[in-house]
Short mmCIF file of C-alpha atoms in Angstrom, two decimals:
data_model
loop_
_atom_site.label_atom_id
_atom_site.label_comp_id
_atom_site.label_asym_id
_atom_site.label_seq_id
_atom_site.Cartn_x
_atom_site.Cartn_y
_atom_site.Cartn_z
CA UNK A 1 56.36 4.41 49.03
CA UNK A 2 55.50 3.87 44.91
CA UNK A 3 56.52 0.63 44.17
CA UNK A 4 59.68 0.31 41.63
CA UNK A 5 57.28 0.14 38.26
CA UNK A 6 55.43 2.97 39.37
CA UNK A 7 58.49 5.39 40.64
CA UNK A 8 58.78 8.65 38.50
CA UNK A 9 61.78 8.68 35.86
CA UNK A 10 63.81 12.02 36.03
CA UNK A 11 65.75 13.36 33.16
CA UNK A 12 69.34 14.18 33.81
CA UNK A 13 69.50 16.98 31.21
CA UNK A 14 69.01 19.79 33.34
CA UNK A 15 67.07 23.12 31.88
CA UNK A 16 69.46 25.25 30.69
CA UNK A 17 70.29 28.89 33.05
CA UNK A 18 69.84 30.72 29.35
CA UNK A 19 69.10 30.02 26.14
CA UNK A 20 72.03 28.58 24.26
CA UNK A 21 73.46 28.38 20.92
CA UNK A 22 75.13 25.91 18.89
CA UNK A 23 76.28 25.44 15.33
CA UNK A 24 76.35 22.34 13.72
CA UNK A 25 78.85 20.97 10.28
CA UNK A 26 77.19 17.79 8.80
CA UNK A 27 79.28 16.40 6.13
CA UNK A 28 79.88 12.47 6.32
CA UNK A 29 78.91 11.61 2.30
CA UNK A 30 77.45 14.21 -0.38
CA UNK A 31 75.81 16.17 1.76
CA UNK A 32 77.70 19.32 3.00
CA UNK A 33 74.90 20.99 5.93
CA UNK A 34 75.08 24.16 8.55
CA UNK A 35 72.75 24.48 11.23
CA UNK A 36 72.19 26.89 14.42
CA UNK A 37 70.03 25.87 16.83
CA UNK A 38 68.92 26.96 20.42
CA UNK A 39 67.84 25.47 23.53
CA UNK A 40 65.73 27.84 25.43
CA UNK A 41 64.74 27.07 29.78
CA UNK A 42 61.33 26.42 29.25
CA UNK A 43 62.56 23.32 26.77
CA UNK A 44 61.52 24.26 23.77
CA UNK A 45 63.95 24.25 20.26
CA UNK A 46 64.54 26.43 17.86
CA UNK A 47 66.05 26.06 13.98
CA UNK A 48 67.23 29.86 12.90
CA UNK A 49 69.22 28.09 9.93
CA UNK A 50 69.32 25.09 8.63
CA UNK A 51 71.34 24.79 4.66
CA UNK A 52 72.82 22.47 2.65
CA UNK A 53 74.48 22.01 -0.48
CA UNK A 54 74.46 18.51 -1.92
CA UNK A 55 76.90 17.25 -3.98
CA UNK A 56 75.74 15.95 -7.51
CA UNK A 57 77.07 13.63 -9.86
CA UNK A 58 76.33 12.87 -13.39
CA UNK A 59 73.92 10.14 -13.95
CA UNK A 60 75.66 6.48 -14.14
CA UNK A 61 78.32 8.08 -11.48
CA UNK A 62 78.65 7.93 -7.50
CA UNK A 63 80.34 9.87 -5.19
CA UNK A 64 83.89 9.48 -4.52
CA UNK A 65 86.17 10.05 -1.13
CA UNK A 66 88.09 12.90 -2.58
CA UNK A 67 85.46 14.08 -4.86
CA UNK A 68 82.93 14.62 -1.96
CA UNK A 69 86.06 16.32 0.05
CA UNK A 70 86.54 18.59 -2.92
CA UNK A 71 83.32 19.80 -2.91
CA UNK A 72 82.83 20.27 0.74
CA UNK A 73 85.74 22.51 0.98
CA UNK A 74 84.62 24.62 -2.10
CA UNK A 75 81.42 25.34 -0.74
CA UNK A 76 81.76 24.86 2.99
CA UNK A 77 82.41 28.84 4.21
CA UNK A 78 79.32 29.44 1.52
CA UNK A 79 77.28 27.42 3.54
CA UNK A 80 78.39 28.85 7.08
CA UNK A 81 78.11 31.93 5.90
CA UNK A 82 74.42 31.34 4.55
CA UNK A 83 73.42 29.58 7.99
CA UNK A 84 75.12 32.45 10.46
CA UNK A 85 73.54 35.51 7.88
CA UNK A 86 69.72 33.61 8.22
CA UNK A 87 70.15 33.05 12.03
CA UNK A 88 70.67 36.32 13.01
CA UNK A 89 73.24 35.44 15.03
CA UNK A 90 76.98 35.26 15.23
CA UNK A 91 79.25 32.97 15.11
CA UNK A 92 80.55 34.39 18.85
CA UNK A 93 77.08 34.03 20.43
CA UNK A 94 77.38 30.73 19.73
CA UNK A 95 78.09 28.50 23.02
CA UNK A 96 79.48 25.33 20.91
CA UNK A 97 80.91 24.02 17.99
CA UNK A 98 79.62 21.00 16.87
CA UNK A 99 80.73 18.72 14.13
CA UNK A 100 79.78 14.69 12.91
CA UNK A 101 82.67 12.38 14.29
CA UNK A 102 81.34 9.77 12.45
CA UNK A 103 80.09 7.26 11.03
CA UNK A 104 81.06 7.98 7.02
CA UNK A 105 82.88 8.71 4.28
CA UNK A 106 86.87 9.64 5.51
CA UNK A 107 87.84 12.40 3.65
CA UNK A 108 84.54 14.70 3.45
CA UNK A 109 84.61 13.72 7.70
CA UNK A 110 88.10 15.02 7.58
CA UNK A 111 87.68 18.06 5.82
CA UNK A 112 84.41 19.45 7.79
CA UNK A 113 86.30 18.24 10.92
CA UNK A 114 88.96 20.85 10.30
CA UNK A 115 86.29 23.76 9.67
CA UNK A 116 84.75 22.53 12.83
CA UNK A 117 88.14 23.15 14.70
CA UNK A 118 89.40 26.40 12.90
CA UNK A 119 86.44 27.90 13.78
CA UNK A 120 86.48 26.92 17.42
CA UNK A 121 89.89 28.06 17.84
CA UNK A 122 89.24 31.23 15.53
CA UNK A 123 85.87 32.25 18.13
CA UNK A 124 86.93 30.80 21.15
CA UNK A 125 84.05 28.06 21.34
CA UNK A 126 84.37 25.01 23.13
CA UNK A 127 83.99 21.98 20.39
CA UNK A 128 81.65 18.81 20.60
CA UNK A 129 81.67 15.52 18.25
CA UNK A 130 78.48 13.97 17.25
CA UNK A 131 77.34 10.64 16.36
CA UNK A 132 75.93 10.82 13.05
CA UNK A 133 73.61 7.92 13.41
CA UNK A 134 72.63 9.38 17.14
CA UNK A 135 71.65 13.51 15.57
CA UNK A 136 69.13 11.86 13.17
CA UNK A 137 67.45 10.12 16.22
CA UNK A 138 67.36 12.84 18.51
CA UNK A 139 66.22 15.37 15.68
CA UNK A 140 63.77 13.05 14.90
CA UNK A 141 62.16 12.37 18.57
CA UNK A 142 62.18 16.41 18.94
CA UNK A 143 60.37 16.86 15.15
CA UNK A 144 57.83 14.19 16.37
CA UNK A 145 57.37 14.10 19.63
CA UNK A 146 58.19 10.52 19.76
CA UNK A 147 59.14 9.35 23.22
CA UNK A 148 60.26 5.61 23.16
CA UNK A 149 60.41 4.50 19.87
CA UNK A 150 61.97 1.52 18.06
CA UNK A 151 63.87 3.35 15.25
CA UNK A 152 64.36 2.83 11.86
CA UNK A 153 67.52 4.11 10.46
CA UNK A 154 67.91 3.80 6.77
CA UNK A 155 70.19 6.26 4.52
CA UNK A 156 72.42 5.67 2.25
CA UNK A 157 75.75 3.88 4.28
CA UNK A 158 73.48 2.58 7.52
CA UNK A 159 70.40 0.18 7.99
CA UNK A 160 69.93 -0.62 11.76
CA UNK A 161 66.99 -1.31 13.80
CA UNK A 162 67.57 0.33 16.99
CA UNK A 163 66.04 0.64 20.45
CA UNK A 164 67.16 2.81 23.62
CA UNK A 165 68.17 1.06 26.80
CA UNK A 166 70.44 2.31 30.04
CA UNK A 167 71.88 5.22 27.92
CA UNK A 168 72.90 3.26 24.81
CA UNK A 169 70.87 3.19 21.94
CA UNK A 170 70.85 -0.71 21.13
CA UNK A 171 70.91 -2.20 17.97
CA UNK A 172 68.86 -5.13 17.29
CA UNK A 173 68.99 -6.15 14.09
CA UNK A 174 71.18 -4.41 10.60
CA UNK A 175 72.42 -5.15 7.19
CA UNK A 176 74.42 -7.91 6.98
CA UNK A 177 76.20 -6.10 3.46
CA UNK A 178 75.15 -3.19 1.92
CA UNK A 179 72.59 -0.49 3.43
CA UNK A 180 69.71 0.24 1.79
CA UNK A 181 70.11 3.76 0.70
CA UNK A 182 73.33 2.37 -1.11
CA UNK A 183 71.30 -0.77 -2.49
CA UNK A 184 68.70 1.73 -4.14
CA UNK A 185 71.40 4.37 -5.46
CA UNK A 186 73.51 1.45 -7.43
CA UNK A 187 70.44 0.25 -9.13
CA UNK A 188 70.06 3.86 -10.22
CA UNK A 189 72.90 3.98 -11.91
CA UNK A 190 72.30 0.57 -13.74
CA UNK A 191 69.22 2.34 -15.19
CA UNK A 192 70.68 5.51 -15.76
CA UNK A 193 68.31 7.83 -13.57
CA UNK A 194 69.68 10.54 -12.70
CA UNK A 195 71.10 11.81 -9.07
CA UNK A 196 69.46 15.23 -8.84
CA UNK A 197 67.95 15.65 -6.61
CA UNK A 198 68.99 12.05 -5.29
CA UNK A 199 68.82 8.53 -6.71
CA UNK A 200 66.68 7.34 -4.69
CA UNK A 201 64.15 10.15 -4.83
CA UNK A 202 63.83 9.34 -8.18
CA UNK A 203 63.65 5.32 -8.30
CA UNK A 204 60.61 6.13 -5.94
CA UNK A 205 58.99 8.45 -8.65
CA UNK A 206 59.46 5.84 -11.00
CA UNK A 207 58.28 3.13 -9.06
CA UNK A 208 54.90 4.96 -8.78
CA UNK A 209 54.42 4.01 -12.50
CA UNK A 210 55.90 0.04 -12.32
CA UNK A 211 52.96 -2.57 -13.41
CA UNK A 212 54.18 -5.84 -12.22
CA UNK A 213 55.40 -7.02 -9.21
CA UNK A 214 59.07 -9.22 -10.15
CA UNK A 215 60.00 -11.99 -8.61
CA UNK A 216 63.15 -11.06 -6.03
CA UNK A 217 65.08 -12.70 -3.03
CA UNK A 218 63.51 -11.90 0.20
CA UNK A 219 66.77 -12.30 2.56
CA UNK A 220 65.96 -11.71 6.37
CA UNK A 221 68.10 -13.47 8.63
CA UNK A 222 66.24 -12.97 12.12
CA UNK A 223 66.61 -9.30 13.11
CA UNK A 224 69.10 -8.40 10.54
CA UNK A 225 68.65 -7.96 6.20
CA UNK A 226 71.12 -9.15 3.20
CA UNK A 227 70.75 -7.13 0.43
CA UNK A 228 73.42 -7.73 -2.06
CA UNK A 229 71.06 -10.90 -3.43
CA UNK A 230 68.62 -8.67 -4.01
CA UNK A 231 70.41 -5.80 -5.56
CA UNK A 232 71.94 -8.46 -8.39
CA UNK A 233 68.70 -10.01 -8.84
CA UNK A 234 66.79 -6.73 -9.89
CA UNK A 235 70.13 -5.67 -12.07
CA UNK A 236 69.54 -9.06 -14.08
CA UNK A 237 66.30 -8.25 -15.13
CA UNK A 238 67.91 -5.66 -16.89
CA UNK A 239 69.91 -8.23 -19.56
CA UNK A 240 66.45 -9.99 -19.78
CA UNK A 241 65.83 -9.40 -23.85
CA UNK A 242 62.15 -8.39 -22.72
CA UNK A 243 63.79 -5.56 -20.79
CA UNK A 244 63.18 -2.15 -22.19
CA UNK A 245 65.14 0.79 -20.89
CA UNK A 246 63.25 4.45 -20.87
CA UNK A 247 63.91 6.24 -23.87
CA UNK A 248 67.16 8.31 -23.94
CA UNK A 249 68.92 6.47 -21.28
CA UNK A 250 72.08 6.87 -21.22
CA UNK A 251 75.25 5.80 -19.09
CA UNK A 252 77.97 7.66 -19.30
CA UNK A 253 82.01 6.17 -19.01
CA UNK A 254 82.81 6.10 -15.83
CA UNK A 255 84.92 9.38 -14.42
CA UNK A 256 85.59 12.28 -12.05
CA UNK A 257 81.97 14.43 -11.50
CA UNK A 258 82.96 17.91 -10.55
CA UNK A 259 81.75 19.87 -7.22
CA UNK A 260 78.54 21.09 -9.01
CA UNK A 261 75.08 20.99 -6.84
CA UNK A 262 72.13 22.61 -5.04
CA UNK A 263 71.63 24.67 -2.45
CA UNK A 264 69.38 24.22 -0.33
CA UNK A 265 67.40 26.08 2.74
CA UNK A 266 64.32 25.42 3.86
CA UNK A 267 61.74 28.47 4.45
CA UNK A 268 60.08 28.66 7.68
CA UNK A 269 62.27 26.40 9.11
CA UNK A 270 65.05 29.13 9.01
CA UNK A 271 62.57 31.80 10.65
CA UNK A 272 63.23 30.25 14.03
CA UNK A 273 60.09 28.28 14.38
CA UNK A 274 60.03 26.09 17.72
CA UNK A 275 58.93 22.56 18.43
CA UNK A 276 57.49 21.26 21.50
CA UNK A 277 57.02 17.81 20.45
CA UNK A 278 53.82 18.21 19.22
CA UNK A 279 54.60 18.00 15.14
CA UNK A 280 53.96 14.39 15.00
CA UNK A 281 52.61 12.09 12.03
CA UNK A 282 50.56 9.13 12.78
CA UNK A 283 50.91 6.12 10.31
CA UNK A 284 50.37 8.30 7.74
CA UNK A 285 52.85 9.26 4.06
CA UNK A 286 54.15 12.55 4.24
CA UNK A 287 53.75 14.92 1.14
CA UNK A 288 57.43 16.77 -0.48
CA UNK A 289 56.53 19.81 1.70
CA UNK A 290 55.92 18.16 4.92
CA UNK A 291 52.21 18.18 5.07
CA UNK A 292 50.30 14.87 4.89
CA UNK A 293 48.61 13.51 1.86
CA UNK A 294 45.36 11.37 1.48
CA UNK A 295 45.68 7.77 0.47
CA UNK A 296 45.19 6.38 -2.51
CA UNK A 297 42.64 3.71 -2.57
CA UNK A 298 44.24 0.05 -3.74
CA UNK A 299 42.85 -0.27 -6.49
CA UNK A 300 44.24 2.98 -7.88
CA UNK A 301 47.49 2.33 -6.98
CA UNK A 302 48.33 -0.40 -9.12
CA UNK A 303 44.97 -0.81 -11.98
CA UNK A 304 46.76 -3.48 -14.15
CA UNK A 305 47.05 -5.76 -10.52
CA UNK A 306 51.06 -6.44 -10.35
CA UNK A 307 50.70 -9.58 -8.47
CA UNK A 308 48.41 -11.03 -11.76
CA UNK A 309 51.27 -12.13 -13.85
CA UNK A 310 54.71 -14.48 -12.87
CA UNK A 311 57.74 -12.94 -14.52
CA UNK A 312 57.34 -16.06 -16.70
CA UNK A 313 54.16 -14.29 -17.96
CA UNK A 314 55.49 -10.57 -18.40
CA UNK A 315 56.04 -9.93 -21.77
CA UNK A 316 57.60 -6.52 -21.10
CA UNK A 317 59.83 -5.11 -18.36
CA UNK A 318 60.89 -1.72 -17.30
CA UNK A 319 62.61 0.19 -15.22
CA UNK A 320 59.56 1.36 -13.63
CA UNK A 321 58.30 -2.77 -13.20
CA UNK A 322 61.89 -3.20 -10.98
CA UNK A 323 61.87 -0.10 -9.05
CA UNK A 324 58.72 -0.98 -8.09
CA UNK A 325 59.87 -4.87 -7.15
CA UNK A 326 62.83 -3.55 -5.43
CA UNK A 327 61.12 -0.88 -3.44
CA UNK A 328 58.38 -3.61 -2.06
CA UNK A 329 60.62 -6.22 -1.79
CA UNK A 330 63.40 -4.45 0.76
CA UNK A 331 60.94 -2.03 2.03
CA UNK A 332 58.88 -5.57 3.44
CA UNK A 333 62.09 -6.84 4.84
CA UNK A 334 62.45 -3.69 6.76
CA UNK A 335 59.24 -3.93 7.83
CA UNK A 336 59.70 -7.07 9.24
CA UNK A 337 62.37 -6.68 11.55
CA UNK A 338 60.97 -3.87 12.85
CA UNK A 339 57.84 -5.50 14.13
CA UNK A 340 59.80 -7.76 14.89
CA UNK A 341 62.12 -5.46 17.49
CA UNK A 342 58.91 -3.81 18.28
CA UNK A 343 57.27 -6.99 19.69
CA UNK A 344 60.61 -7.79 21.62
CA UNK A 345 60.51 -4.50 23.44
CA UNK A 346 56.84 -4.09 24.19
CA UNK A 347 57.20 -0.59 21.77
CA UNK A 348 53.75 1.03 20.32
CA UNK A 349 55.68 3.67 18.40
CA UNK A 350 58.46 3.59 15.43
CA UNK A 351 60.52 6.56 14.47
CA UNK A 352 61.68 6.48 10.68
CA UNK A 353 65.27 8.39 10.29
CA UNK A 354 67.55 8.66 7.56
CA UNK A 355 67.85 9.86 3.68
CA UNK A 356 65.50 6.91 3.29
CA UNK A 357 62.93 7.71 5.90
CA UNK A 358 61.67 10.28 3.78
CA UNK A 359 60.67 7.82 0.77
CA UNK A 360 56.58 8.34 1.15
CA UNK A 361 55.85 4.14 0.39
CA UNK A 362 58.36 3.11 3.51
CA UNK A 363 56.44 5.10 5.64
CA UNK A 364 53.15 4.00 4.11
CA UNK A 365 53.96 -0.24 4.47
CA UNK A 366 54.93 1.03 8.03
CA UNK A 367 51.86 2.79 8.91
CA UNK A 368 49.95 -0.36 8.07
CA UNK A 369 52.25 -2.92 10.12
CA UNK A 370 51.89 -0.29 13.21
CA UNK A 371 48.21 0.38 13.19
CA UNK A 372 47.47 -3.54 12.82
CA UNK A 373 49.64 -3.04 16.35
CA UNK A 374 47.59 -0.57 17.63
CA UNK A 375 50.92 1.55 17.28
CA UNK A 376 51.77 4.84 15.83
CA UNK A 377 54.62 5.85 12.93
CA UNK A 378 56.14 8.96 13.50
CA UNK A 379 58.21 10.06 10.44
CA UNK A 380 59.43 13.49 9.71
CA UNK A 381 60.23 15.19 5.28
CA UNK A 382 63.19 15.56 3.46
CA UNK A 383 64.35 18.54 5.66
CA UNK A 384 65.14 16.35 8.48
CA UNK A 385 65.56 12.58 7.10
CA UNK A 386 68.22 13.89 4.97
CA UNK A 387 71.50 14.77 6.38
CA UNK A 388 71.80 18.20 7.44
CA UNK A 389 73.73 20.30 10.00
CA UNK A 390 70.96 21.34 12.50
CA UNK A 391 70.44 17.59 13.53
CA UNK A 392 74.19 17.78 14.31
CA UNK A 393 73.79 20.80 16.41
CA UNK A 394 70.75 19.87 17.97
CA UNK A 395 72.27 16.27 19.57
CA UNK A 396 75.55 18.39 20.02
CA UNK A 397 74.00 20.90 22.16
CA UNK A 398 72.44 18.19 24.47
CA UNK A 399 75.58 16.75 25.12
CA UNK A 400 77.28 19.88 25.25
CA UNK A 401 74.17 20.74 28.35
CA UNK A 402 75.88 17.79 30.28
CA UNK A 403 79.36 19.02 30.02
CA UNK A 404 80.76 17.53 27.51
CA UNK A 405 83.32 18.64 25.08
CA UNK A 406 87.01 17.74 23.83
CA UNK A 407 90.21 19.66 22.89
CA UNK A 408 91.58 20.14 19.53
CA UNK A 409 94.05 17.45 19.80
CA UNK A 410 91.42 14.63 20.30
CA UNK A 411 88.78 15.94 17.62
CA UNK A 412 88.91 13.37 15.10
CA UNK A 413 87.00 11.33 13.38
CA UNK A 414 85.91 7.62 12.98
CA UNK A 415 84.35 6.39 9.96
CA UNK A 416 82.79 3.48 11.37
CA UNK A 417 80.96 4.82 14.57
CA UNK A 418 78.41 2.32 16.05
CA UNK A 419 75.08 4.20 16.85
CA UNK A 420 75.29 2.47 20.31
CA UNK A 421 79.00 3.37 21.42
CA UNK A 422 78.15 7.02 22.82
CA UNK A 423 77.08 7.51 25.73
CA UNK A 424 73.62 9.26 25.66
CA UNK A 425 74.00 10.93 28.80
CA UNK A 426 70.84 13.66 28.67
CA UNK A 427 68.74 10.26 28.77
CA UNK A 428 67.28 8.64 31.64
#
């Protein structure tokens, strides 16, 4: 008889008879997403659509509650329509309904919540909620192939450190204020860069051309990060009288935006390519279109050597200079618990998830701290770090393959949902 250590671990998601169908609504913050996925028997996925339309706001400006709802009702049935038309399906071949419960914003949860329900009551599809935090993790171990991991999930309302045990993912160690994503998107607005595509796309870009490395509170309280300090610290810098905004920055008053934006779809990936778990990257940046990109040696990164100066010493400072600091500064933080959780768990592998995960230097600092491990980052593009509706769809259908759904009456949702309060039931 194999000793306890040694027995084999069976999966209780069973194969399913057929391949299956499900749809998925994503639309917790400024991202409005529509997804249809299937689940064939020999266990392999499929995307046949996967679009979004992101909400935009002028520079200077965030997203509202009721500005985000507006827009997700004006272009929601534009966005269903655009993900059943590239599927090639319908919406009656499709053997669930499934919509994000939470975590998020109330209103835009709200309003895709009700699509989510007229359309299972309109097609006669059973409906399933979905943990927001739990469809980036589960789209993310399917991209990569990951099979253990400690995960990293950073966006724009969430920063958690997270680990699976007994059918819960656990979380080790989070924010103790604000998340990351929403640390990176205020300072954007103190500098006046502009949210299109997303503010934190763009404080990376400009980070690439920051020369000195600022001074900043490095807050990590065991397992878990503070990062208001560190987002009033950086905005300082810019009352310093050496500070020198770009040229033509502007912020405008404050006021409503409107429900313009982009569309977006993403080639191949609505063609109905499968994964296997074999599209893994290994401690390595991803490039804007997926592929991987070489490193840059050291010295190129940086030639005028930020660590040289002091602040004291730095006769000029830009924008550039404290997206840079604040990008190293919380991205080593981050870092740092991981390891940390990583260590605790005996893990060789971290899975990066989130708006965030897709930043290129996060995923670089955390290719380093896992190959010093002899460990592995897996890490997926924008496609599937940033919220869209076929990781929704994806974790709905699992739970959906192990029976579970809810009526109409009890479909609502919960703006703070803890990753680790659903039961993952199609894991061991």
């Amino acid at each position: 008889m194999p000793s306890a250590s040694r027995r084999q671990v069976v999966s209780p998601l069973p194969p399913p008879p057929r391949t299956l169908y499900a749809l998925g609504l994503e639309g917790s913050a400024n991202k409005l997403g529509c997804g249809i996925t299937s689940h064939a028997p020999d266990g392999s996925v499929s995307i046949l659509s996967n679009v979004r339309h992101t909400y935009v706001t002028p520079p200077g400006h965030g997203f509202q509650p009721g500005d985000t709802s507006r827009h997700h009702r004006q272009w929601i049935l534009q966005v269903v329509g655009e993900a059943v038309r590239r599927s090639g399906k319908t919406l009656e071949e499709c053997d669930c309904i499934c919509f994000t419960k939470g975590p998020g914003m109330g209103a835009p949860l709200a309003s895709v919540a009700l699509v989510a329900r007229t359309l299972s009551m309109q097609y006669n599809v059973p409906l399933v909620p979905v943990n927001h935090c739990v469809g980036h993790i589960e789209m993310g171990r399917t991209i990569t192939g990951a099979q253990n991991p400690v995960v990293l999930y950073v966006s724009g309302g969430n920063t958690q450190v997270i680990a699976y045990s007994a059918q819960r993912y656990r979380i080790f160690g989070e924010t103790l204020d604000i998340a990351v994503g929403n640390c990176l998107d205020r300072f954007a607005r103190v500098i006046g860069l502009s949210n299109d595509p997303s503010p934190g796309y763009n404080i990376e870009r400009e980070a690439k051309k920051g020369k000195y490395l600022l001074p900043l509170p490095y807050a990590t309280k065991g397992m878990d990060v503070a990062l208001g300090g560190i987002l009033a610290s950086v905005e300082a810098y810019t009352r310093d009288k050496r500070f020198k905004p770009n040229p033509g920055s502007k912020i405008p008053a404050f006021g409503t935006g409107d429900a313009s934006g982009s569309t977006e779809d993403w080639g191949k990936m609505a063609n109905g390519e499968t994964w296997s778990g074999d599209g893994r990257h290994v401690g390595r940046p991803l490039g804007q279109d997926g592929t991987e990109v070489e490193e840059e040696d050291e010295e190129g990164e940086n030639p005028n050597d930020p660590l040289a100066r002091t602040a004291a010493q730095v006769d000029e400072i830009t924008p550039a200079d404290l997206c840079f600091s604040l990008q190293e500064h919380v991205f080593s933080m981050l870092v740092e618990i991981t390891e940390r959780a990583m260590a605790h768990i005996g893990s060789k592998e971290v899975l990066i998830v989130g708006g965030v995960g897709a930043n290129n230097r996060l995923q670089k600092m955390m290719g380093v701290m896992a190959e010093e491990r002899g460990g592995k980052v897996f890490a997926t593009d924008e496609r599937f770090c940033i919220d869209n509706g076929i990781m929704i769809a994806h974790a709905g259908l699992l739970s959906f393959r192990m029976g579970h759904t809810i009526p109409l009456e009890k479909s609502t949702v919960t703006q703070r949902f803890r990753t680790d309060a659903p039961f993952i039931s199609w894991r061991a």
